[in-house]
PDB file of C-alpha atoms in Angstrom:
ATOM      1  CA  GLU A1393      88.273  97.591  71.420  1.00 73.00           C
ATOM      2  CA  THR A1394      88.758  97.464  75.157  1.00 79.00           C
ATOM      3  CA  GLY A1395      91.730  99.805  75.387  1.00 93.00           C
ATOM      4  CA  VAL A1396      94.133  96.932  75.995  1.00 96.00           C
ATOM      5  CA  THR A1397      95.752  95.714  72.776  1.00 97.00           C
ATOM      6  CA  GLN A1398      97.519  92.401  72.480  1.00 97.00           C
ATOM      7  CA  THR A1399      99.642  91.238  69.579  1.00 97.00           C
ATOM      8  CA  PRO A1400      99.801  88.860  67.901  1.00 97.00           C
ATOM      9  CA  ARG A1401      96.282  87.423  68.116  1.00 96.00           C
ATOM     10  CA  HIS A1402      97.513  83.986  67.113  1.00 97.00           C
ATOM     11  CA  LEU A1403     100.945  82.416  67.385  1.00 97.00           C
ATOM     12  CA  VAL A1404     102.218  78.997  66.440  1.00 96.00           C
ATOM     13  CA  MET A1405     105.725  78.196  67.569  1.00 94.00           C
ATOM     14  CA  GLY A1406     108.013  75.248  67.786  1.00 92.00           C
ATOM     15  CA  MET A1407     109.460  74.109  71.076  1.00 91.00           C
ATOM     16  CA  THR A1408     112.868  75.536  70.251  1.00 89.00           C
ATOM     17  CA  ASN A1409     111.652  78.949  69.095  1.00 90.00           C
ATOM     18  CA  LYS A1410     111.823  82.260  70.910  1.00 95.00           C
ATOM     19  CA  LYS A1411     108.906  84.628  70.576  1.00 96.00           C
ATOM     20  CA  SER A1412     107.358  87.527  72.468  1.00 97.00           C
ATOM     21  CA  LEU A1413     103.824  88.555  73.259  1.00 98.00           C
ATOM     22  CA  LYS A1414     103.051  92.234  73.506  1.00 98.00           C
ATOM     23  CA  CYS A1415     100.447  94.104  75.493  1.00 98.00           C
ATOM     24  CA  GLU A1416      99.766  97.821  75.353  1.00 97.00           C
ATOM     25  CA  GLN A1417      97.333 100.086  77.169  1.00 97.00           C
ATOM     26  CA  HIS A1418      96.868 103.848  77.159  1.00 91.00           C
ATOM     27  CA  LEU A1419      94.179 103.962  79.806  1.00 94.00           C
ATOM     28  CA  GLY A1420      96.438 105.506  82.417  1.00 93.00           C
ATOM     29  CA  HIS A1421      96.438 102.290  84.406  1.00 94.00           C
ATOM     30  CA  ASN A1422      99.334 101.531  86.702  1.00 92.00           C
ATOM     31  CA  ALA A1423      98.949  97.772  87.115  1.00 93.00           C
ATOM     32  CA  MET A1424      99.287  95.172  84.393  1.00 95.00           C
ATOM     33  CA  TYR A1425      98.814  91.411  84.476  1.00 95.00           C
ATOM     34  CA  TRP A1426      99.446  88.273  82.482  1.00 96.00           C
ATOM     35  CA  TYR A1427      96.909  85.459  82.740  1.00 95.00           C
ATOM     36  CA  LYS A1428      96.920  82.015  81.199  1.00 96.00           C
ATOM     37  CA  GLN A1429      93.604  80.493  80.162  1.00 94.00           C
ATOM     38  CA  SER A1430      93.630  76.776  79.441  1.00 92.00           C
ATOM     39  CA  ALA A1431      90.593  74.691  78.578  1.00 83.00           C
ATOM     40  CA  LYS A1432      88.456  73.712  81.580  1.00 74.00           C
ATOM     41  CA  LYS A1433      90.799  75.360  84.090  1.00 81.00           C
ATOM     42  CA  PRO A1434      90.426  78.594  86.038  1.00 81.00           C
ATOM     43  CA  LEU A1435      92.196  81.643  84.749  1.00 90.00           C
ATOM     44  CA  GLU A1436      95.733  81.432  86.109  1.00 91.00           C
ATOM     45  CA  LEU A1437      97.450  84.606  87.184  1.00 92.00           C
ATOM     46  CA  MET A1438     101.054  84.510  86.018  1.00 95.00           C
ATOM     47  CA  PHE A1439     102.584  87.911  86.745  1.00 94.00           C
ATOM     48  CA  VAL A1440     101.582  91.245  88.237  1.00 92.00           C
ATOM     49  CA  TYR A1441     103.320  94.544  87.614  1.00 93.00           C
ATOM     50  CA  ASN A1442     102.481  97.661  89.566  1.00 90.00           C
ATOM     51  CA  PHE A1443     104.144 100.909  88.500  1.00 90.00           C
ATOM     52  CA  LYS A1444     106.545  98.859  86.336  1.00 89.00           C
ATOM     53  CA  GLU A1445     107.694  96.744  89.249  1.00 90.00           C
ATOM     54  CA  GLN A1446     106.931  93.045  89.360  1.00 90.00           C
ATOM     55  CA  THR A1447     104.895  92.409  92.473  1.00 87.00           C
ATOM     56  CA  GLU A1448     103.835  88.869  91.844  1.00 85.00           C
ATOM     57  CA  ASN A1449     105.164  85.769  90.113  1.00 86.00           C
ATOM     58  CA  ASN A1450     102.917  82.785  90.661  1.00 85.00           C
ATOM     59  CA  SER A1451     105.585  80.089  90.384  1.00 89.00           C
ATOM     60  CA  VAL A1452     105.719  80.487  86.634  1.00 95.00           C
ATOM     61  CA  PRO A1453     108.407  78.414  84.856  1.00 95.00           C
ATOM     62  CA  SER A1454     111.431  80.377  83.750  1.00 95.00           C
ATOM     63  CA  ARG A1455     110.671  79.680  80.092  1.00 96.00           C
ATOM     64  CA  PHE A1456     108.174  82.547  80.515  1.00 97.00           C
ATOM     65  CA  SER A1457     109.955  85.846  81.077  1.00 96.00           C
ATOM     66  CA  PRO A1458     107.950  89.054  81.556  1.00 97.00           C
ATOM     67  CA  GLU A1459     109.160  92.555  80.874  1.00 97.00           C
ATOM     68  CA  CYS A1460     107.505  95.852  81.753  1.00 96.00           C
ATOM     69  CA  PRO A1461     109.495  98.794  80.385  1.00 95.00           C
ATOM     70  CA  ASN A1462     106.824 101.317  81.392  1.00 93.00           C
ATOM     71  CA  SER A1463     103.290 101.366  82.774  1.00 90.00           C
ATOM     72  CA  SER A1464     101.804 101.200  79.284  1.00 95.00           C
ATOM     73  CA  HIS A1465     103.630  98.194  77.895  1.00 97.00           C
ATOM     74  CA  LEU A1466     104.004  94.622  78.999  1.00 98.00           C
ATOM     75  CA  PHE A1467     105.785  91.798  77.233  1.00 98.00           C
ATOM     76  CA  LEU A1468     105.936  88.068  77.747  1.00 98.00           C
ATOM     77  CA  HIS A1469     109.060  86.497  76.287  1.00 98.00           C
ATOM     78  CA  LEU A1470     108.763  82.831  75.454  1.00 97.00           C
ATOM     79  CA  HIS A1471     111.497  80.277  74.888  1.00 94.00           C
ATOM     80  CA  THR A1472     111.735  76.490  74.776  1.00 94.00           C
ATOM     81  CA  LEU A1473     108.042  76.069  75.494  1.00 94.00           C
ATOM     82  CA  GLN A1474     106.228  72.763  75.897  1.00 94.00           C
ATOM     83  CA  PRO A1475     103.021  71.656  74.164  1.00 94.00           C
ATOM     84  CA  GLU A1476     101.153  71.996  77.472  1.00 93.00           C
ATOM     85  CA  ASP A1477     101.906  75.711  77.346  1.00 96.00           C
ATOM     86  CA  SER A1478      99.427  76.035  74.496  1.00 96.00           C
ATOM     87  CA  ALA A1479      96.671  78.318  75.778  1.00 96.00           C
ATOM     88  CA  LEU A1480      95.083  81.739  75.501  1.00 96.00           C
ATOM     89  CA  TYR A1481      97.323  84.323  77.133  1.00 97.00           C
ATOM     90  CA  LEU A1482      95.419  87.326  78.378  1.00 96.00           C
ATOM     91  CA  CYS A1483      96.801  90.680  79.377  1.00 97.00           C
ATOM     92  CA  ALA A1484      94.860  92.950  81.713  1.00 95.00           C
ATOM     93  CA  SER A1485      95.316  96.320  83.349  1.00 95.00           C
ATOM     94  CA  SER A1486      93.791  98.334  86.187  1.00 93.00           C
ATOM     95  CA  PHE A1487      94.428 101.496  88.161  1.00 91.00           C
ATOM     96  CA  THR A1488      95.346  99.496  91.247  1.00 83.00           C
ATOM     97  CA  PRO A1489      95.705  95.781  91.824  1.00 81.00           C
ATOM     98  CA  GLY A1490      92.633  93.797  92.761  1.00 72.00           C
ATOM     99  CA  GLN A1491      89.742  96.030  93.704  1.00 68.00           C
ATOM    100  CA  ASP A1492      89.191  98.670  91.065  1.00 78.00           C
ATOM    101  CA  LEU A1493      85.663 100.030  90.852  1.00 76.00           C
ATOM    102  CA  TYR A1494      85.474  99.017  87.210  1.00 80.00           C
ATOM    103  CA  GLY A1495      87.400  95.783  87.470  1.00 87.00           C
ATOM    104  CA  TYR A1496      90.208  94.859  85.163  1.00 92.00           C
ATOM    105  CA  THR A1497      90.340  95.755  81.485  1.00 94.00           C
ATOM    106  CA  PHE A1498      91.356  92.756  79.414  1.00 94.00           C
ATOM    107  CA  GLY A1499      92.834  92.426  75.977  1.00 95.00           C
ATOM    108  CA  SER A1500      91.535  89.894  73.460  1.00 94.00           C
ATOM    109  CA  GLY A1501      94.416  87.557  74.146  1.00 95.00           C
ATOM    110  CA  THR A1502      97.025  85.713  72.142  1.00 97.00           C
ATOM    111  CA  ARG A1503      96.105  82.174  71.186  1.00 96.00           C
ATOM    112  CA  LEU A1504      99.380  80.296  71.487  1.00 97.00           C
ATOM    113  CA  THR A1505      99.942  76.858  70.005  1.00 96.00           C
ATOM    114  CA  VAL A1506     103.215  75.064  70.711  1.00 95.00           C
ATOM    115  CA  VAL A1507     104.057  72.316  68.240  1.00 94.00           C
TER     116      VAL A1507
ATOM    117  CA  ALA B 926      91.986  80.445 101.368  1.00 58.00           C
ATOM    118  CA  GLN B 927      90.047  82.016  98.575  1.00 63.00           C
ATOM    119  CA  LYS B 928      87.904  79.909  96.351  1.00 91.00           C
ATOM    120  CA  VAL B 929      85.266  80.623  93.741  1.00 95.00           C
ATOM    121  CA  THR B 930      82.997  77.842  92.535  1.00 95.00           C
ATOM    122  CA  GLN B 931      80.911  77.979  89.416  1.00 95.00           C
ATOM    123  CA  ALA B 932      79.331  74.564  89.442  1.00 94.00           C
ATOM    124  CA  GLN B 933      77.563  74.969  86.110  1.00 96.00           C
ATOM    125  CA  THR B 934      80.043  74.181  83.366  1.00 94.00           C
ATOM    126  CA  GLU B 935      77.665  74.785  80.492  1.00 96.00           C
ATOM    127  CA  ILE B 936      74.061  75.915  80.205  1.00 97.00           C
ATOM    128  CA  SER B 937      71.876  75.949  77.109  1.00 98.00           C
ATOM    129  CA  VAL B 938      68.655  77.903  76.939  1.00 98.00           C
ATOM    130  CA  VAL B 939      66.278  78.950  74.227  1.00 98.00           C
ATOM    131  CA  GLU B 940      66.082  82.625  73.398  1.00 97.00           C
ATOM    132  CA  LYS B 941      63.787  84.659  75.672  1.00 97.00           C
ATOM    133  CA  GLU B 942      64.190  82.245  78.562  1.00 98.00           C
ATOM    134  CA  ASP B 943      65.552  83.522  81.865  1.00 98.00           C
ATOM    135  CA  VAL B 944      68.773  81.951  83.083  1.00 98.00           C
ATOM    136  CA  THR B 945      70.682  82.140  86.373  1.00 98.00           C
ATOM    137  CA  LEU B 946      74.403  81.559  86.655  1.00 98.00           C
ATOM    138  CA  ASP B 947      75.534  80.466  90.089  1.00 98.00           C
ATOM    139  CA  CYS B 948      78.631  81.610  91.951  1.00 98.00           C
ATOM    140  CA  VAL B 949      79.634  80.462  95.427  1.00 98.00           C
ATOM    141  CA  TYR B 950      82.720  81.825  97.110  1.00 97.00           C
ATOM    142  CA  GLU B 951      84.837  81.144 100.175  1.00 95.00           C
ATOM    143  CA  THR B 952      86.773  83.743 102.087  1.00 92.00           C
ATOM    144  CA  ARG B 953      87.874  84.374 105.655  1.00 89.00           C
ATOM    145  CA  ASP B 954      88.010  88.113 105.177  1.00 88.00           C
ATOM    146  CA  THR B 955      85.209  90.524 106.038  1.00 89.00           C
ATOM    147  CA  THR B 956      86.201  92.996 103.332  1.00 89.00           C
ATOM    148  CA  TYR B 957      86.226  91.620  99.815  1.00 91.00           C
ATOM    149  CA  TYR B 958      84.940  92.328  96.336  1.00 92.00           C
ATOM    150  CA  LEU B 959      83.016  90.186  93.918  1.00 94.00           C
ATOM    151  CA  PHE B 960      82.952  90.565  90.164  1.00 94.00           C
ATOM    152  CA  TRP B 961      81.294  89.147  87.097  1.00 96.00           C
ATOM    153  CA  TYR B 962      82.931  89.162  83.677  1.00 96.00           C
ATOM    154  CA  LYS B 963      81.687  88.090  80.259  1.00 97.00           C
ATOM    155  CA  GLN B 964      84.018  86.470  77.726  1.00 95.00           C
ATOM    156  CA  PRO B 965      82.525  86.527  74.217  1.00 93.00           C
ATOM    157  CA  PRO B 966      84.091  84.487  71.397  1.00 90.00           C
ATOM    158  CA  SER B 967      86.424  87.402  70.615  1.00 88.00           C
ATOM    159  CA  GLY B 968      88.359  86.494  73.752  1.00 89.00           C
ATOM    160  CA  GLU B 969      88.523  89.541  75.977  1.00 89.00           C
ATOM    161  CA  LEU B 970      86.880  89.460  79.370  1.00 92.00           C
ATOM    162  CA  VAL B 971      84.392  92.275  79.732  1.00 93.00           C
ATOM    163  CA  PHE B 972      83.706  93.661  83.193  1.00 93.00           C
ATOM    164  CA  LEU B 973      80.014  93.527  84.151  1.00 95.00           C
ATOM    165  CA  ILE B 974      79.774  94.374  87.841  1.00 93.00           C
ATOM    166  CA  ARG B 975      81.664  94.824  91.094  1.00 92.00           C
ATOM    167  CA  ARG B 976      80.082  94.374  94.495  1.00 92.00           C
ATOM    168  CA  ASN B 977      81.804  95.002  97.834  1.00 90.00           C
ATOM    169  CA  SER B 978      81.136  92.817 100.832  1.00 92.00           C
ATOM    170  CA  PHE B 979      79.267  95.526 102.724  1.00 91.00           C
ATOM    171  CA  ASP B 980      76.713  96.144 100.023  1.00 88.00           C
ATOM    172  CA  GLU B 981      74.150  93.372  99.838  1.00 86.00           C
ATOM    173  CA  GLN B 982      71.681  95.291  97.759  1.00 85.00           C
ATOM    174  CA  ASN B 983      70.677  93.451  94.657  1.00 87.00           C
ATOM    175  CA  GLU B 984      71.420  95.215  91.417  1.00 88.00           C
ATOM    176  CA  ILE B 985      69.593  95.380  88.138  1.00 90.00           C
ATOM    177  CA  SER B 986      71.025  96.676  84.901  1.00 91.00           C
ATOM    178  CA  GLY B 987      68.691  96.214  81.979  1.00 94.00           C
ATOM    179  CA  ARG B 988      68.192  92.474  81.489  1.00 96.00           C
ATOM    180  CA  TYR B 989      70.968  91.660  83.957  1.00 96.00           C
ATOM    181  CA  SER B 990      70.489  91.300  87.693  1.00 96.00           C
ATOM    182  CA  TRP B 991      72.697  90.137  90.514  1.00 95.00           C
ATOM    183  CA  ASN B 992      71.728  88.562  93.817  1.00 96.00           C
ATOM    184  CA  PHE B 993      74.366  88.838  96.537  1.00 96.00           C
ATOM    185  CA  GLN B 994      73.695  86.816  99.681  1.00 95.00           C
ATOM    186  CA  LYS B 995      76.408  86.757 102.321  1.00 94.00           C
ATOM    187  CA  SER B 996      74.504  84.189 104.376  1.00 93.00           C
ATOM    188  CA  THR B 997      75.022  81.617 101.633  1.00 95.00           C
ATOM    189  CA  SER B 998      78.237  83.119 100.209  1.00 96.00           C
ATOM    190  CA  SER B 999      76.645  83.390  96.822  1.00 97.00           C
ATOM    191  CA  PHE B1000      76.661  86.019  94.094  1.00 97.00           C
ATOM    192  CA  ASN B1001      74.340  84.786  91.400  1.00 97.00           C
ATOM    193  CA  PHE B1002      73.754  86.392  88.029  1.00 97.00           C
ATOM    194  CA  THR B1003      70.430  86.298  86.192  1.00 97.00           C
ATOM    195  CA  ILE B1004      69.813  87.191  82.580  1.00 98.00           C
ATOM    196  CA  THR B1005      66.180  87.885  81.821  1.00 97.00           C
ATOM    197  CA  ALA B1006      64.762  87.239  78.362  1.00 97.00           C
ATOM    198  CA  SER B1007      68.066  85.874  77.096  1.00 97.00           C
ATOM    199  CA  GLN B1008      69.285  86.707  73.599  1.00 97.00           C
ATOM    200  CA  VAL B1009      71.681  84.961  71.247  1.00 97.00           C
ATOM    201  CA  VAL B1010      74.215  87.752  71.853  1.00 96.00           C
ATOM    202  CA  ASP B1011      74.364  86.679  75.494  1.00 97.00           C
ATOM    203  CA  SER B1012      76.140  83.498  74.417  1.00 97.00           C
ATOM    204  CA  ALA B1013      79.547  83.641  76.079  1.00 97.00           C
ATOM    205  CA  VAL B1014      81.559  82.305  78.980  1.00 96.00           C
ATOM    206  CA  TYR B1015      80.789  84.085  82.227  1.00 97.00           C
ATOM    207  CA  PHE B1016      83.313  84.294  85.045  1.00 96.00           C
ATOM    208  CA  CYS B1017      82.754  85.122  88.674  1.00 96.00           C
ATOM    209  CA  ALA B1018      85.749  86.478  90.589  1.00 94.00           C
ATOM    210  CA  LEU B1019      86.648  87.284  94.194  1.00 93.00           C
ATOM    211  CA  SER B1020      89.199  89.788  95.401  1.00 90.00           C
ATOM    212  CA  GLU B1021      90.387  90.139  98.973  1.00 84.00           C
ATOM    213  CA  MET B1022      93.335  91.722 100.752  1.00 80.00           C
ATOM    214  CA  THR B1023      96.182  89.288 101.328  1.00 76.00           C
ATOM    215  CA  SER B1024      99.586  90.396 102.645  1.00 75.00           C
ATOM    216  CA  GLY B1025      98.849  94.008 101.864  1.00 73.00           C
ATOM    217  CA  THR B1026      97.683  93.540  98.282  1.00 75.00           C
ATOM    218  CA  TYR B1027      94.448  92.488  96.722  1.00 78.00           C
ATOM    219  CA  LYS B1028      94.415  88.971  95.345  1.00 79.00           C
ATOM    220  CA  TYR B1029      92.051  88.187  92.547  1.00 83.00           C
ATOM    221  CA  ILE B1030      90.752  84.681  91.899  1.00 88.00           C
ATOM    222  CA  PHE B1031      88.433  83.574  89.117  1.00 92.00           C
ATOM    223  CA  GLY B1032      85.996  80.708  88.962  1.00 93.00           C
ATOM    224  CA  THR B1033      86.211  78.185  86.147  1.00 92.00           C
ATOM    225  CA  GLY B1034      83.479  79.923  84.196  1.00 94.00           C
ATOM    226  CA  THR B1035      80.052  78.943  82.905  1.00 96.00           C
ATOM    227  CA  ARG B1036      79.534  78.651  79.164  1.00 96.00           C
ATOM    228  CA  LEU B1037      76.099  79.971  78.238  1.00 98.00           C
ATOM    229  CA  LYS B1038      74.595  79.021  74.904  1.00 98.00           C
ATOM    230  CA  VAL B1039      71.446  80.836  73.892  1.00 98.00           C
ATOM    231  CA  LEU B1040      69.704  79.108  71.004  1.00 97.00           C
ATOM    232  CA  ALA B1041      67.544  80.973  68.534  1.00 95.00           C
TER     233      ALA B1041
END
């Protein structure tokens, strides 16, 4: 256990479904992140939240909608996804964005398959 | 622009061999941070080390060692006497200040397979 918990671990959804990914941390971190990990591609930063405020959106399609109700919880709402959205979605947290002494703490990810 | 290159896509070694994972970075900033993470099959990335741009001392932690050379913009990672449990994907990452916030960029990762 890393201290960052992601649910579900695996998700299969149709292109017309709506689902949500959840991330939770009780490490006292103020920044939370969503990353997408596709095969043979670098980790792609999707969203950054710092003190519950979204500070970065890396041109992510609107079919991905993040929500951060408090510094401990982060959601990624999914709707009308495409097969190319199939990937491992990783949540991470840190005290501050980008240069923490102990890096980011990652969850184990949600393996998403869009059919 | 930031860039992190891990040219080795996959490496296979036999247990007890030493192995070095290469990381080359590009940055225009003088203050930046470099990281290594390990991603075991369970999926989470595990932080291994952070190095700031002003500290070129090499570091050793058990069987792990890191060689930071600013002259060649490299931050290589060596595992001595590799073990099967070292099998994982290893990511190098660079963080530098951009527009008032730190931007973090990962390399594409190197998959290490340690064979018994």
